[in-house]
Short mmCIF file of C-alpha atoms in Angstrom, two decimals:
data_model
loop_
_atom_site.label_atom_id
_atom_site.label_comp_id
_atom_site.label_asym_id
_atom_site.label_seq_id
_atom_site.Cartn_x
_atom_site.Cartn_y
_atom_site.Cartn_z
CA SER J 1 37.68 31.77 22.84
CA HIS J 2 33.95 33.59 22.46
CA HIS J 3 34.27 33.78 18.61
CA ASP J 4 35.00 30.17 18.03
CA ALA J 5 32.07 29.10 20.14
CA LEU J 6 29.68 30.76 17.97
CA PRO J 7 30.01 28.77 14.85
CA ILE J 8 29.74 25.62 17.35
CA LYS J 9 26.61 27.33 18.74
CA ALA J 10 25.24 27.51 15.30
CA VAL J 11 25.97 24.04 14.11
CA VAL J 12 24.44 22.66 17.62
CA SER J 13 21.12 24.81 17.22
CA THR J 14 21.17 23.53 13.38
CA GLN J 15 21.72 20.00 14.24
CA SER J 16 18.74 20.33 17.03
CA THR J 17 16.50 22.14 14.34
CA GLY J 18 16.70 19.18 11.75
CA PHE J 19 16.36 17.12 14.59
CA GLU J 20 13.27 18.41 15.77
CA HIS J 21 11.93 18.37 11.96
CA ARG J 22 12.93 14.68 11.74
CA MET J 23 10.80 13.76 14.59
CA VAL J 24 7.62 15.82 13.39
CA ARG J 25 7.97 14.25 10.21
CA GLN J 26 8.36 11.11 11.40
CA ILE J 27 5.63 11.19 14.09
CA SER J 28 3.30 12.39 10.88
CA THR J 29 4.20 9.46 8.99
CA SER J 30 3.50 6.95 11.92
CA ILE J 31 0.16 8.48 12.23
CA SER J 32 -0.74 8.17 8.14
CA ASP J 33 0.82 4.38 8.27
CA ALA J 34 -1.77 4.08 11.32
CA LEU J 35 -4.41 5.11 9.07
CA LEU J 36 -3.44 3.00 6.41
CA SER J 37 -3.33 0.05 8.68
CA LEU J 38 -6.97 0.56 9.80
CA THR J 39 -8.08 1.18 6.24
CA CYS J 40 -7.08 -2.20 5.62
CA LEU J 41 -7.90 -3.84 8.68
CA ILE J 42 -11.79 -2.48 8.20
CA SER J 43 -11.75 -3.76 4.37
CA ALA J 44 -10.58 -7.08 5.02
CA TYR J 45 -12.96 -7.50 8.05
CA ASP J 46 -15.61 -6.45 5.62
CA VAL J 47 -14.91 -8.39 2.78
CA PHE J 48 -13.89 -11.50 4.39
CA SER J 49 -16.90 -11.22 6.76
CA GLU J 50 -19.09 -11.30 3.63
CA LYS J 51 -17.57 -13.23 1.43
CA GLU J 52 -15.36 -15.70 3.64
CA ASP J 53 -12.79 -16.14 1.56
CA VAL J 54 -8.87 -15.21 2.85
CA SER J 55 -8.05 -14.87 -0.90
CA MET J 56 -9.68 -12.20 -1.24
CA ILE J 57 -8.16 -10.25 1.18
CA TYR J 58 -4.58 -11.12 1.02
CA GLY J 59 -3.54 -8.00 -0.44
CA PHE J 60 -5.21 -5.95 1.92
CA ILE J 61 -3.40 -7.74 4.80
CA LEU J 62 -0.28 -7.23 3.05
CA ILE J 63 -0.51 -3.70 2.86
CA GLY J 64 -1.87 -3.54 5.87
CA PHE J 65 1.61 -5.42 7.82
CA ALA J 66 3.69 -2.89 5.70
CA SER J 67 1.80 0.44 7.22
CA THR J 68 1.96 -1.26 10.82
CA ALA J 69 5.49 -1.96 10.14
CA GLY J 70 5.67 2.16 9.33
CA VAL J 71 3.87 2.72 12.22
CA ILE J 72 5.84 1.07 14.76
CA ARG J 73 9.34 2.12 12.54
CA PHE J 74 8.15 5.88 12.32
CA ALA J 75 7.12 6.15 16.35
CA GLY J 76 10.76 5.89 16.74
CA ASN J 77 11.99 2.21 16.89
CA GLU J 78 14.45 2.47 13.92
CA SER J 79 15.14 -1.64 14.64
CA ALA J 80 12.06 -2.09 12.70
CA ALA J 81 13.33 -0.58 9.27
CA ASP J 82 14.15 -3.71 7.94
CA ILE J 83 10.76 -5.68 8.55
CA HIS J 84 9.03 -2.60 7.12
CA ASN J 85 10.66 -2.18 3.84
CA PHE J 86 10.55 -5.98 3.54
CA PHE J 87 6.49 -5.82 3.82
CA THR J 88 6.38 -2.51 1.59
CA ARG J 89 8.40 -4.24 -0.95
CA HIS J 90 6.37 -7.06 -1.32
CA ALA J 91 3.21 -4.85 -0.91
CA GLY J 92 3.71 -3.29 -3.54
CA ALA J 93 5.19 -6.01 -5.89
CA VAL J 94 2.24 -8.53 -4.63
CA GLY J 95 -0.27 -6.70 -2.52
CA LEU J 96 -2.31 -4.81 -4.91
CA PRO J 97 -1.13 -7.14 -8.34
CA TRP J 98 -2.73 -9.98 -6.42
CA THR J 99 -5.95 -8.24 -5.51
CA LEU J 100 -6.16 -7.14 -9.38
CA LEU J 101 -5.62 -10.82 -10.65
CA LEU J 102 -8.60 -11.86 -8.33
CA TYR J 103 -10.90 -9.21 -9.26
CA ALA J 104 -9.79 -10.12 -13.20
CA SER J 105 -10.57 -14.00 -12.78
CA ILE J 106 -13.88 -13.07 -11.49
CA GLN J 107 -14.97 -10.90 -14.52
CA LEU J 108 -13.46 -13.35 -16.88
CA ASN J 109 -15.58 -16.43 -15.25
CA LEU J 110 -18.74 -14.39 -14.71
CA GLY J 111 -18.34 -14.95 -11.09
CA ARG J 112 -16.26 -18.07 -10.25
CA LYS J 113 -12.46 -18.08 -9.72
CA LEU J 114 -9.97 -18.82 -12.62
CA PHE J 115 -7.99 -21.99 -11.87
CA LEU J 116 -5.09 -20.26 -11.02
CA VAL J 117 -6.79 -19.04 -7.83
CA SER J 118 -9.14 -21.77 -6.64
CA PRO J 119 -8.43 -23.01 -3.77
CA GLY J 120 -5.04 -24.94 -3.47
CA TRP J 121 -3.51 -23.16 -6.08
CA ASP J 122 -3.65 -19.75 -4.83
CA LEU J 123 -1.18 -20.36 -2.09
CA LEU J 124 1.18 -21.72 -5.35
CA VAL J 125 0.68 -18.29 -6.99
CA VAL J 126 0.99 -16.14 -4.36
CA VAL J 127 4.29 -17.98 -3.10
CA GLY J 128 5.50 -17.66 -7.00
CA MET J 129 5.05 -13.60 -6.39
CA HIS J 130 6.49 -13.40 -3.66
CA VAL J 131 9.78 -15.23 -4.93
CA CYS J 132 9.79 -12.72 -8.05
CA THR J 133 9.75 -10.03 -5.88
CA ARG J 134 13.60 -10.10 -6.11
CA GLN J 135 12.64 -8.95 -9.80
CA TYR J 136 10.41 -5.69 -8.03
CA GLU J 137 13.12 -3.00 -8.90
CA ASN J 138 13.41 -3.82 -12.51
CA THR J 139 9.34 -4.21 -12.83
CA LYS J 140 7.80 -1.85 -10.56
CA GLN J 141 7.10 0.81 -13.63
CA MET J 142 4.92 -1.58 -14.77
CA LEU J 143 2.93 -2.56 -11.85
CA LEU J 144 0.92 0.98 -11.98
CA PRO J 145 -0.01 1.03 -15.69
CA VAL J 146 -1.33 -2.12 -15.53
CA THR J 147 -3.04 -2.43 -12.55
CA LEU J 148 -4.65 0.75 -13.70
CA LEU J 149 -6.01 -0.86 -16.57
CA GLY J 150 -7.21 -3.72 -14.44
CA PHE J 151 -9.67 -1.22 -12.36
CA LEU J 152 -10.71 0.82 -15.47
CA TYR J 153 -11.64 -2.51 -16.94
CA ALA J 154 -13.80 -3.89 -13.91
CA ALA J 155 -15.09 -0.37 -13.77
CA ALA J 156 -16.51 -0.49 -17.19
CA ILE J 157 -17.74 -4.15 -17.47
CA ASN J 158 -19.52 -3.67 -14.34
CA ASN J 159 -20.72 -0.03 -14.79
CA ASN J 160 -19.26 0.40 -11.15
CA GLN J 161 -17.83 3.73 -10.13
CA PHE J 162 -15.62 2.61 -7.03
CA PHE J 163 -13.19 1.05 -9.57
CA PHE J 164 -13.02 4.49 -11.08
CA ILE J 165 -12.74 6.05 -7.31
CA SER J 166 -10.08 3.70 -6.56
CA ALA J 167 -8.25 4.10 -10.07
CA ALA J 168 -8.05 7.83 -9.64
CA PHE J 169 -7.08 7.69 -6.48
CA LEU J 170 -4.26 5.39 -7.40
CA VAL J 171 -2.95 7.64 -9.90
CA LEU J 172 -3.14 10.55 -7.44
CA SER J 173 -0.89 8.73 -5.12
CA ALA J 174 1.81 8.14 -7.91
CA ILE J 175 1.75 11.45 -8.54
CA ILE J 176 2.35 12.64 -4.90
CA GLY J 177 5.08 10.52 -4.43
CA ALA J 178 6.83 9.63 -1.38
CA THR J 179 9.55 11.85 -1.03
CA GLY J 180 9.75 15.53 -0.80
CA LYS J 181 7.31 17.78 0.51
CA VAL J 182 4.13 19.43 -0.72
CA GLY J 183 4.03 22.60 1.11
CA PRO J 184 4.57 21.76 4.74
CA LEU J 185 3.06 18.22 4.25
CA PRO J 186 5.41 15.07 3.81
CA ARG J 187 4.46 13.46 0.36
CA VAL J 188 4.77 10.20 2.02
CA ASP J 189 1.66 11.17 4.36
CA LEU J 190 -0.72 12.38 1.34
CA PHE J 191 0.77 8.95 -0.57
CA HIS J 192 -0.53 7.05 2.43
CA VAL J 193 -4.13 8.94 2.03
CA ALA J 194 -4.06 8.29 -1.16
CA LEU J 195 -3.86 4.63 -1.02
CA CYS J 196 -6.28 4.69 1.72
CA GLY J 197 -8.79 6.02 -0.69
CA SER J 198 -7.51 3.07 -3.45
CA ILE J 199 -8.17 0.65 -0.89
CA TYR J 200 -11.42 1.47 0.98
CA ALA J 201 -12.99 1.91 -3.05
CA LEU J 202 -11.59 -1.47 -3.68
CA ARG J 203 -13.24 -2.85 -0.82
CA CYS J 204 -16.60 -1.34 -2.01
CA GLY J 205 -15.78 -2.43 -5.35
CA ILE J 206 -15.49 -5.98 -4.53
CA LEU J 207 -18.49 -6.25 -2.07
CA SER J 208 -20.28 -4.94 -5.10
CA ILE J 209 -19.64 -7.25 -7.19
CA VAL J 210 -18.87 -10.37 -6.20
#
């Protein structure tokens, strides 16, 4: 009847609106992931061109893989969800911590890398970190403060503002989070932009001290 059709129309209308909102969110997240991918690519290229050392850009590459998978996934290819989740997990557990380990080793050795991240050993350390990533859920709460301490140490010992900037953006990304919204903007998009700031500041920092 006519009265029965009204609720059905309302449900269909609500579902359609919800789908449209999800599509808008996914498109915006795909764009912010693309911006993060581009930032990682530029940072990796600049550092490698200057230093010619793959180990120095491994963290950038890993985060870039995660964000590139995000571009594909949120552009509408949900089959990329598993690989996106995989790289996101490893980027968080290995990408930034590996970059931090490298920076710290450079500082502690006055320009020479620690034995553990010397050629030949760097691959072993990275593989070990990836294997330990299965414990990421138990340890990720420690990664942010430890990484921040490393950035602040690097900033202080070099009197280098780029590491302070990177640390500030990292704190901002943690405050923003990746779920929900800030006004009309999805938090995950703002999170990606904050990470762009942190990564590019890291790029500037390593080019200025190493």
